[in-house]
Short mmCIF file of C-alpha atoms in Angstrom, two decimals:
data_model
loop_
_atom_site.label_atom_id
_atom_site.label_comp_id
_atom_site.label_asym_id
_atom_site.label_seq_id
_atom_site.Cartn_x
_atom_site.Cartn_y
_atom_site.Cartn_z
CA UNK H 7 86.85 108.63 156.25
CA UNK H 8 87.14 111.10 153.37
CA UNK H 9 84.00 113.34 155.09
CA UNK H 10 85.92 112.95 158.33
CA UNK H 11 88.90 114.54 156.59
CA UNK H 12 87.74 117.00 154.22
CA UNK H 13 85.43 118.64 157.40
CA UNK H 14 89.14 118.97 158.73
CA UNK H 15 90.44 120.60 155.94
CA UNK H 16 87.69 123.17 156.11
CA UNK H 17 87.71 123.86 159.49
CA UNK H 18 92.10 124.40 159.16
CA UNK H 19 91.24 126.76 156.15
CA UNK H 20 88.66 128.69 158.52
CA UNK H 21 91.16 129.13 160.82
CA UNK H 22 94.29 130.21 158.99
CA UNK H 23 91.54 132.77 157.19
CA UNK H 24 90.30 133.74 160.65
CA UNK H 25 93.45 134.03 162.25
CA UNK H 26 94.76 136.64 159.84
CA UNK H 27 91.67 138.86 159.45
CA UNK H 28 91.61 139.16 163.61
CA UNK H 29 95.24 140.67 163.01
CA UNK H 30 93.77 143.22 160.36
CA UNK H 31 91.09 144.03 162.68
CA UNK H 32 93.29 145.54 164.87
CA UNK H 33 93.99 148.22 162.49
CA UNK H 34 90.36 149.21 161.79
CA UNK H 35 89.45 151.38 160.57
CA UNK H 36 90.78 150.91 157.23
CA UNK H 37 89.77 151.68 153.55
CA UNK H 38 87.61 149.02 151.41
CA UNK H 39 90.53 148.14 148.92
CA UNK H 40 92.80 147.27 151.70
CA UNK H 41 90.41 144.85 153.64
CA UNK H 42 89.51 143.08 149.86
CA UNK H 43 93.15 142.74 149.23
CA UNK H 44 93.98 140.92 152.81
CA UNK H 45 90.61 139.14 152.38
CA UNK H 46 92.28 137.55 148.88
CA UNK H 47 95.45 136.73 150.41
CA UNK H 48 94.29 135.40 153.49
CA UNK H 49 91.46 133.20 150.94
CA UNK H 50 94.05 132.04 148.82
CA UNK H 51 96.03 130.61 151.66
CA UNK H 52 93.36 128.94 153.24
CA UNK H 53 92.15 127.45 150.16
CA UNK H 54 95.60 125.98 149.43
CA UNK H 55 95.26 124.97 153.10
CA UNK H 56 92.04 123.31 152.39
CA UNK H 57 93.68 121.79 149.05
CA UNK H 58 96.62 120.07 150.92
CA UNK H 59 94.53 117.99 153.81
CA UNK H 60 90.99 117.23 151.35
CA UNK H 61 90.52 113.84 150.27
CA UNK H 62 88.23 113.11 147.34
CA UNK H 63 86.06 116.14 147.30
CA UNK H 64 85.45 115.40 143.61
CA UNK H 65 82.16 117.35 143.85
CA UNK H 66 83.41 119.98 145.30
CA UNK H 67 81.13 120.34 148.10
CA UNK H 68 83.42 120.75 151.07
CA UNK H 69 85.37 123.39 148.48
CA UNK H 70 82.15 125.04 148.51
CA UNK H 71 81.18 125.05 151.87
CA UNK H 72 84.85 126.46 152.89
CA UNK H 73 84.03 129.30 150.53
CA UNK H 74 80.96 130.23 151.95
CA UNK H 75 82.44 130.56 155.54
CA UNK H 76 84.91 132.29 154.14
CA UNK H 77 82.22 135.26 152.43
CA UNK H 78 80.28 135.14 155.48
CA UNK H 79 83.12 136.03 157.67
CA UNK H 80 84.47 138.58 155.48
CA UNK H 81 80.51 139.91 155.62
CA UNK H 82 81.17 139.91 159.37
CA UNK H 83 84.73 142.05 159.09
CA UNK H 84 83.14 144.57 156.69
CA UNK H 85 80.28 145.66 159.78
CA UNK H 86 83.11 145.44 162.19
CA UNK H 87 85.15 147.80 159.64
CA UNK H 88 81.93 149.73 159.06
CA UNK H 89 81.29 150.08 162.69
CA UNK H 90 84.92 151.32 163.73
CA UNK H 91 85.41 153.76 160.81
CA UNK H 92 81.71 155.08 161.93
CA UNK H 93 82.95 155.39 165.55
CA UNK H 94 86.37 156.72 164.63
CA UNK H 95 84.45 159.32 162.29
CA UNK H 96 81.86 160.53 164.92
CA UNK H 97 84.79 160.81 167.43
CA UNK H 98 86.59 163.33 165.39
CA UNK H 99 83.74 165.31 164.61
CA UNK H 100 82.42 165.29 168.12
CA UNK H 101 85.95 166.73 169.06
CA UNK H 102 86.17 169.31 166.02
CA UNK H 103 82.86 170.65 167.00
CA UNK H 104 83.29 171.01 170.57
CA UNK H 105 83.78 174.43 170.59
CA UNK H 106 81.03 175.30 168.34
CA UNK H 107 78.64 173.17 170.86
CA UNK H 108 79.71 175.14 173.84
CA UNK H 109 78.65 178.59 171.63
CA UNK H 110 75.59 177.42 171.29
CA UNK H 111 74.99 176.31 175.01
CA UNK H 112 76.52 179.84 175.84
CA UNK H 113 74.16 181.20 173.04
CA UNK H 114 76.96 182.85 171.11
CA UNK H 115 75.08 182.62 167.80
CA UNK H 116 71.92 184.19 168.99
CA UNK H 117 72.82 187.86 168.02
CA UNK H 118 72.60 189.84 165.02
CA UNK H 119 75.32 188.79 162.38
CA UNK H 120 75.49 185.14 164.32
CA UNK H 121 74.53 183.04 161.68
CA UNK H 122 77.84 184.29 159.57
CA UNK H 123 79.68 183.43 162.45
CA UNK H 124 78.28 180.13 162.35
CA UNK H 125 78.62 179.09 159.13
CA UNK H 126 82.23 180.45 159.07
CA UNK H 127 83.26 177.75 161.87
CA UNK H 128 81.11 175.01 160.64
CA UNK H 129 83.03 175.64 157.17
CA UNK H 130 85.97 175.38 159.77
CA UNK H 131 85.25 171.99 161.14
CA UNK H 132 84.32 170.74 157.64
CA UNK H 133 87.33 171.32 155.88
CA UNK H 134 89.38 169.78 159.19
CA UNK H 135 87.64 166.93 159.05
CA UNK H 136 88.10 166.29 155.16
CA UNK H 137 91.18 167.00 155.68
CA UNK H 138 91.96 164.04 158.84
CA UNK H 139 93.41 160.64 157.33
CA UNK H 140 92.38 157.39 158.26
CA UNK H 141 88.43 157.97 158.17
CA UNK H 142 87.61 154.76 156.48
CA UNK H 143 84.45 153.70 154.38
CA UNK H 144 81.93 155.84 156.31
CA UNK H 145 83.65 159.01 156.20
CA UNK H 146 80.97 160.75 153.91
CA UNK H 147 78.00 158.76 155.71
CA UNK H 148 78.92 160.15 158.84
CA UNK H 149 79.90 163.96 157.63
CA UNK H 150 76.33 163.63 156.09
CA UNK H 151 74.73 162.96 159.33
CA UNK H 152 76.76 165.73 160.77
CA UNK H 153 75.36 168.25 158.43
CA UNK H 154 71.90 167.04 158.92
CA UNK H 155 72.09 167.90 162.30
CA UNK H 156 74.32 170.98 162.40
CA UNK H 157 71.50 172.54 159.89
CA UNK H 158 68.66 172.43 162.56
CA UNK H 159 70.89 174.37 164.69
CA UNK H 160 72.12 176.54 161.53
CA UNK H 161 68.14 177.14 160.55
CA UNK H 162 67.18 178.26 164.33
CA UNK H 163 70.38 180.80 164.48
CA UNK H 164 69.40 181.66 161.09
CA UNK H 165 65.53 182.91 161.78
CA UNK H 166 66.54 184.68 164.51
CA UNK H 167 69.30 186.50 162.66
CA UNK H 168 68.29 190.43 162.85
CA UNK H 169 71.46 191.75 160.61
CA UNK H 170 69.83 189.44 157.37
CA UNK H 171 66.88 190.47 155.54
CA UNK H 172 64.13 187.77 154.36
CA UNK H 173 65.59 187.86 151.15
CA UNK H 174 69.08 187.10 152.22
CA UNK H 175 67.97 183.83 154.24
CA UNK H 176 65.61 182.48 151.75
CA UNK H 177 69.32 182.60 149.75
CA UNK H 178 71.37 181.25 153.06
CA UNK H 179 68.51 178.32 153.07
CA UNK H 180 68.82 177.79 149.53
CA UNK H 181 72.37 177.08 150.02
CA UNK H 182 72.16 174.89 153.11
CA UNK H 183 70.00 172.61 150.54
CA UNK H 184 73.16 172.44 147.83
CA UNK H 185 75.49 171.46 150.65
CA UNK H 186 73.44 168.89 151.66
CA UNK H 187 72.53 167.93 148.40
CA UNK H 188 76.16 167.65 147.75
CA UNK H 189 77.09 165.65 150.23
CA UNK H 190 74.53 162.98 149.86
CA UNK H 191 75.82 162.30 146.36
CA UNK H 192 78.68 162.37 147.81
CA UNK H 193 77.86 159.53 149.83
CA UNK H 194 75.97 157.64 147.37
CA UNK H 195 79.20 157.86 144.90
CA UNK H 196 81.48 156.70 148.11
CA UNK H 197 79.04 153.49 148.64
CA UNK H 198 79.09 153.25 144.33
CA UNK H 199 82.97 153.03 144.44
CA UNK H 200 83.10 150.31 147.59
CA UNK H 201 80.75 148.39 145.67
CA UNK H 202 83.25 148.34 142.40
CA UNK H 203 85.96 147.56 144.82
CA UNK H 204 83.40 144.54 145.98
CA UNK H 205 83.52 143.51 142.62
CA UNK H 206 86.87 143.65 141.46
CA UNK H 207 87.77 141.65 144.54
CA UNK H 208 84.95 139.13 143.73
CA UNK H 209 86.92 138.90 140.23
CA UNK H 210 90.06 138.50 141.67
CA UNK H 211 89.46 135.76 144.25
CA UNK H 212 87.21 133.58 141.85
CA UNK H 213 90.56 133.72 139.32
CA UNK H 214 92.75 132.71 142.34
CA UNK H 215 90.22 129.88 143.09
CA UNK H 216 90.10 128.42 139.86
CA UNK H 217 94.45 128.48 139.03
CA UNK H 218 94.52 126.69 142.63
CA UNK H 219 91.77 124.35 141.70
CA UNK H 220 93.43 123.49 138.26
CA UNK H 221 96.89 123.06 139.96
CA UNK H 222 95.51 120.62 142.44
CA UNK H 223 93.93 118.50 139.63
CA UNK H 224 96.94 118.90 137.86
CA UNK H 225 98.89 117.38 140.85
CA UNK H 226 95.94 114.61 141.61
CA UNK H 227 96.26 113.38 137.94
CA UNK H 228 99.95 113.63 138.30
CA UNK H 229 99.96 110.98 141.06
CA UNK H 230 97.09 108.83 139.41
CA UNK H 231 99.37 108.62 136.60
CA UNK H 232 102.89 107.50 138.58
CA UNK H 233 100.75 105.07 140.73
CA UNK H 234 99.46 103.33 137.53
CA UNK H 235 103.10 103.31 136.08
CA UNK H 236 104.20 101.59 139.16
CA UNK H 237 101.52 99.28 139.13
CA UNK H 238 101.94 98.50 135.69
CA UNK H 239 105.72 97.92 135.91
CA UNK H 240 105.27 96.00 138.58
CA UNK H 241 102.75 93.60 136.47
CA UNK H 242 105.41 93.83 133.54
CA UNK H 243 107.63 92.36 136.24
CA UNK H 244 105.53 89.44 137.01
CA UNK H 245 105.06 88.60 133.45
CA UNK H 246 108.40 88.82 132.58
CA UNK H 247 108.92 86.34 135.24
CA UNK H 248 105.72 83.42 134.45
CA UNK H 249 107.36 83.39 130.69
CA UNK H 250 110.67 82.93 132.40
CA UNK H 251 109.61 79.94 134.35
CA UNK H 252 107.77 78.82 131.27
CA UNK H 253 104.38 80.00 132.67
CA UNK H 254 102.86 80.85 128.98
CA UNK H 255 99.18 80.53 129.59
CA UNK H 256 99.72 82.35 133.59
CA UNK H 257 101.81 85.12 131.32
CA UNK H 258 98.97 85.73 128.88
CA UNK H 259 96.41 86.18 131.15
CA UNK H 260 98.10 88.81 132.91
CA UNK H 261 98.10 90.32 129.28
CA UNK H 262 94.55 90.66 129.57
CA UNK H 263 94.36 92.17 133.23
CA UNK H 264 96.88 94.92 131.82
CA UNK H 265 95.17 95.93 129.08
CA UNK H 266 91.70 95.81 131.27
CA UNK H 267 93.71 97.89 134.17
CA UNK H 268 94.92 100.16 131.33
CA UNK H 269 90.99 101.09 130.16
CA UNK H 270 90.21 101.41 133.68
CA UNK H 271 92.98 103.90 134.27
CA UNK H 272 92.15 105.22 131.00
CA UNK H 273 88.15 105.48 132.43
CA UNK H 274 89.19 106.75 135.76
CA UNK H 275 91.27 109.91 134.71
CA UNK H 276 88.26 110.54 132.19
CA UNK H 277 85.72 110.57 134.87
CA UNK H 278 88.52 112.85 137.44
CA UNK H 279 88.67 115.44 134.00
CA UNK H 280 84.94 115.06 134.15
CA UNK H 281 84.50 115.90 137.88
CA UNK H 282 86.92 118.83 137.54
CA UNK H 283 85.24 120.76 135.22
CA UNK H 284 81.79 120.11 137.09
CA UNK H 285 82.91 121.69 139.80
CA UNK H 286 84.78 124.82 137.89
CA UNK H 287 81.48 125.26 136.22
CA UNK H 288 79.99 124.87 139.78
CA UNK H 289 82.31 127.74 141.38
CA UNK H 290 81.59 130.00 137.73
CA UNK H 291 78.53 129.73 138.04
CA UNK H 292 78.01 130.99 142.28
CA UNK H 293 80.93 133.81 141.02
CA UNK H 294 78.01 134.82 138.24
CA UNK H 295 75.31 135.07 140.31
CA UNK H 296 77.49 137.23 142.98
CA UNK H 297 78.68 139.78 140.09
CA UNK H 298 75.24 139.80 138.74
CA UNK H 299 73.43 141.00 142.22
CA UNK H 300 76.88 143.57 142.52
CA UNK H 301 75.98 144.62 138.94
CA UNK H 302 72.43 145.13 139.26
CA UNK H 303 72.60 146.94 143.02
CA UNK H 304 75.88 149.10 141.58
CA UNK H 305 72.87 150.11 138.15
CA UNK H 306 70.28 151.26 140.45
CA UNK H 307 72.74 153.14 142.31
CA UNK H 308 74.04 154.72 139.72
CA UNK H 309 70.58 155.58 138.19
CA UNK H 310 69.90 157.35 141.64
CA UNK H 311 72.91 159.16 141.76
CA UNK H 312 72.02 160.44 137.90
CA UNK H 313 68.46 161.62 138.53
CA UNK H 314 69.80 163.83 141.44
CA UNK H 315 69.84 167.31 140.47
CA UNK H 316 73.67 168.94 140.44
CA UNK H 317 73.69 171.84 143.35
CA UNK H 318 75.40 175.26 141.91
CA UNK H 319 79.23 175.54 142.69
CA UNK H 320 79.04 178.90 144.89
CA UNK H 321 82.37 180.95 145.53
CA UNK H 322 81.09 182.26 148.86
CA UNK H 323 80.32 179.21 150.37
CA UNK H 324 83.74 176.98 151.48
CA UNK H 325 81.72 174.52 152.66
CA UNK H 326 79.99 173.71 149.32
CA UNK H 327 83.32 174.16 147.77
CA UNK H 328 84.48 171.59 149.96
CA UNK H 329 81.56 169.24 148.66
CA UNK H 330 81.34 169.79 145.40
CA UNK H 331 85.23 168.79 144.85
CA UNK H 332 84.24 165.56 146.23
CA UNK H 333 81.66 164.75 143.42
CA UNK H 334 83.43 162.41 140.40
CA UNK H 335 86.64 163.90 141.39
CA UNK H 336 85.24 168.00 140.94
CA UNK H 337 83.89 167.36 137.86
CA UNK H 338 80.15 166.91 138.15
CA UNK H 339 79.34 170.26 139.06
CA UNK H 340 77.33 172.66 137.27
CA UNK H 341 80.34 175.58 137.60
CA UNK H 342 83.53 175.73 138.86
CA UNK H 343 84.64 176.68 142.36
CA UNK H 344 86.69 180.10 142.39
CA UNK H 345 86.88 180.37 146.29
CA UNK H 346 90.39 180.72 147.40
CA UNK H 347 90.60 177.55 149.28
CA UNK H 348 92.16 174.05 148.80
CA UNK H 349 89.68 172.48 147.55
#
């Protein structure tokens, strides 16, 4: 009966979790910090759903198992919000670089003084697109892509560039390499910051678990406690009546089967105290393991993005002005940008 029921109460705490992160999803894309924060809502009330219809889950196991349907569906929203900030990102580039694509199908570039001309309006669709809201988590994945391919393009127009001496496009390739240096830290740091977020939702959640888990033992001992009362009153009662009706040796027995239901009472909430902080030490110890891996993957990115080699702020370039802002807020550059842009 109690399996019966407590497979109930996590497939109703599924649902109410499921039913509100379809909603969200219809606003993908959407930024890391607001997915975690709808994720912990929409947790906490399906754990209190959970928590109203279970019935003696006093290992915990069906708590568990609703909380690992729960992570692996917010796994599943995260690629869905992945995917659609991805799509929504490559959409807007495709359109900001339309023109520039027809150029180079018209061969606009290929001309003496074209590769200036290029790098002008790529500067122009970079600092559009950084400038577009609503890119979501894989804004600087995608922009990195971008540049990877838009430099192929850049280093053909480049070679063929008559007006630029060797000189001046072993420095144009020099700088191609800082802006796509740039914007892979970029993208590492973007990936390092949802990864905090990660965490500090992981935090949050596992605090929210454990106040609702203490509040329903609270509440279970509560009514342990009033149904013993009544029980006892009512054997008080019975008593009360035997040595009315000058049932002595009835009345003292029923002494003794008080004082035995009082140790078992006694025994009972000491086992329920028991089983409670089994299964908080249960759910501390999955929430450990969870930050740890977080901790250890957020260290060796870190460590990556450390042993990467700063590119040179250059005024000329826009585009690496652009980047370099991006990296630890503008500060993790080697000089500072002077171009007059608004970056």
């Amino acid at each position: 009966m109690a399996k019966i029921e407590n497979e109930s109460a996590v497939k109703e705490g599924l649902e109410v979790y499921q039913r509100g992160m379809e909603k969200l999803k219809d606003s993908f894309p959407l930024e890391l910090k607001d997915v975690s924060s709808e994720h912990q809502r929409l947790s906490s009330l399906a754990t209190q759903t959970f928590m109203k219809r279970s019935f003696k889950d006093n290992e915990g196991i069906f708590m568990k198992c609703l909380e690992e349907h729960i992570n692996k569906l917010f796994d599943g929203y995260l690629c869905q919000n992945q995917e659609a900030s991805k799509k929504r990102c490559e959409n807007l580039l495709s359109s900001l670089c339309a023109p520039m694509t027809e150029k180079i199908k018209k061969g606009f570039y290929a001309k003496s003084g074209g590769y200036e001309l290029f790098s002008q309006d790529l500067e122009v669709i970079v600092k559009e697109y950084k400038m577009e809201a609503k890119k979501g988590v894989k804004a600087e994945d995608t922009l990195e892509e971008f540049l990877k391919q838009k430099f192929v393009d850049s280093k053909a127009i480049l070679q063929a560039d008559k007006k630029l001496t060797e000189k001046e496009k072993k420095i144009m390739e020099e700088r191609e390499k800082s802006v796509l240096l740039a914007q892979v830290i970029n993208t590492k740091e973007q990936k390092q910051q949802q990864l905090e977020e990660k965490m500090k939702a992981e935090r949050r959640s596992n605090k929210e678990r454990m106040k609702q888990m203490k509040e329903k033992m609270d509440e279970e001992i509560r009514l342990q406690r009033e149904e013993a009362k009544r029980t006892m009153d009512s054997k008080l009662r019975v008593q009360a009546d035997l040595l009315e009706k000058g049932f002595k040796e009835k009345a003292d027995r029923m002494t003794k089967e008080m004082e035995d239901f009082r140790k078992k009472n006694k025994e009972a909430e000491k086992n329920s105290d028991q089983l409670f902080k089994n299964m908080i030490e249960n759910m501390n110890k999955r929430h450990d393991e969870t930050i740890k891996l977080m901790m250890r993957q957020h260290s060796e990115q870190m460590n990556v993005i450390m042993s990467m080699p700063r590119p040179e702020s250059d005024s000329s370039s826009l585009i690496l002005c652009l980047l370099l802002a991006g990296l630890g807020g503008g500060s993790l550059g080697s000089g500072s940008c002077s171009f007059p842009c608004s970056c």
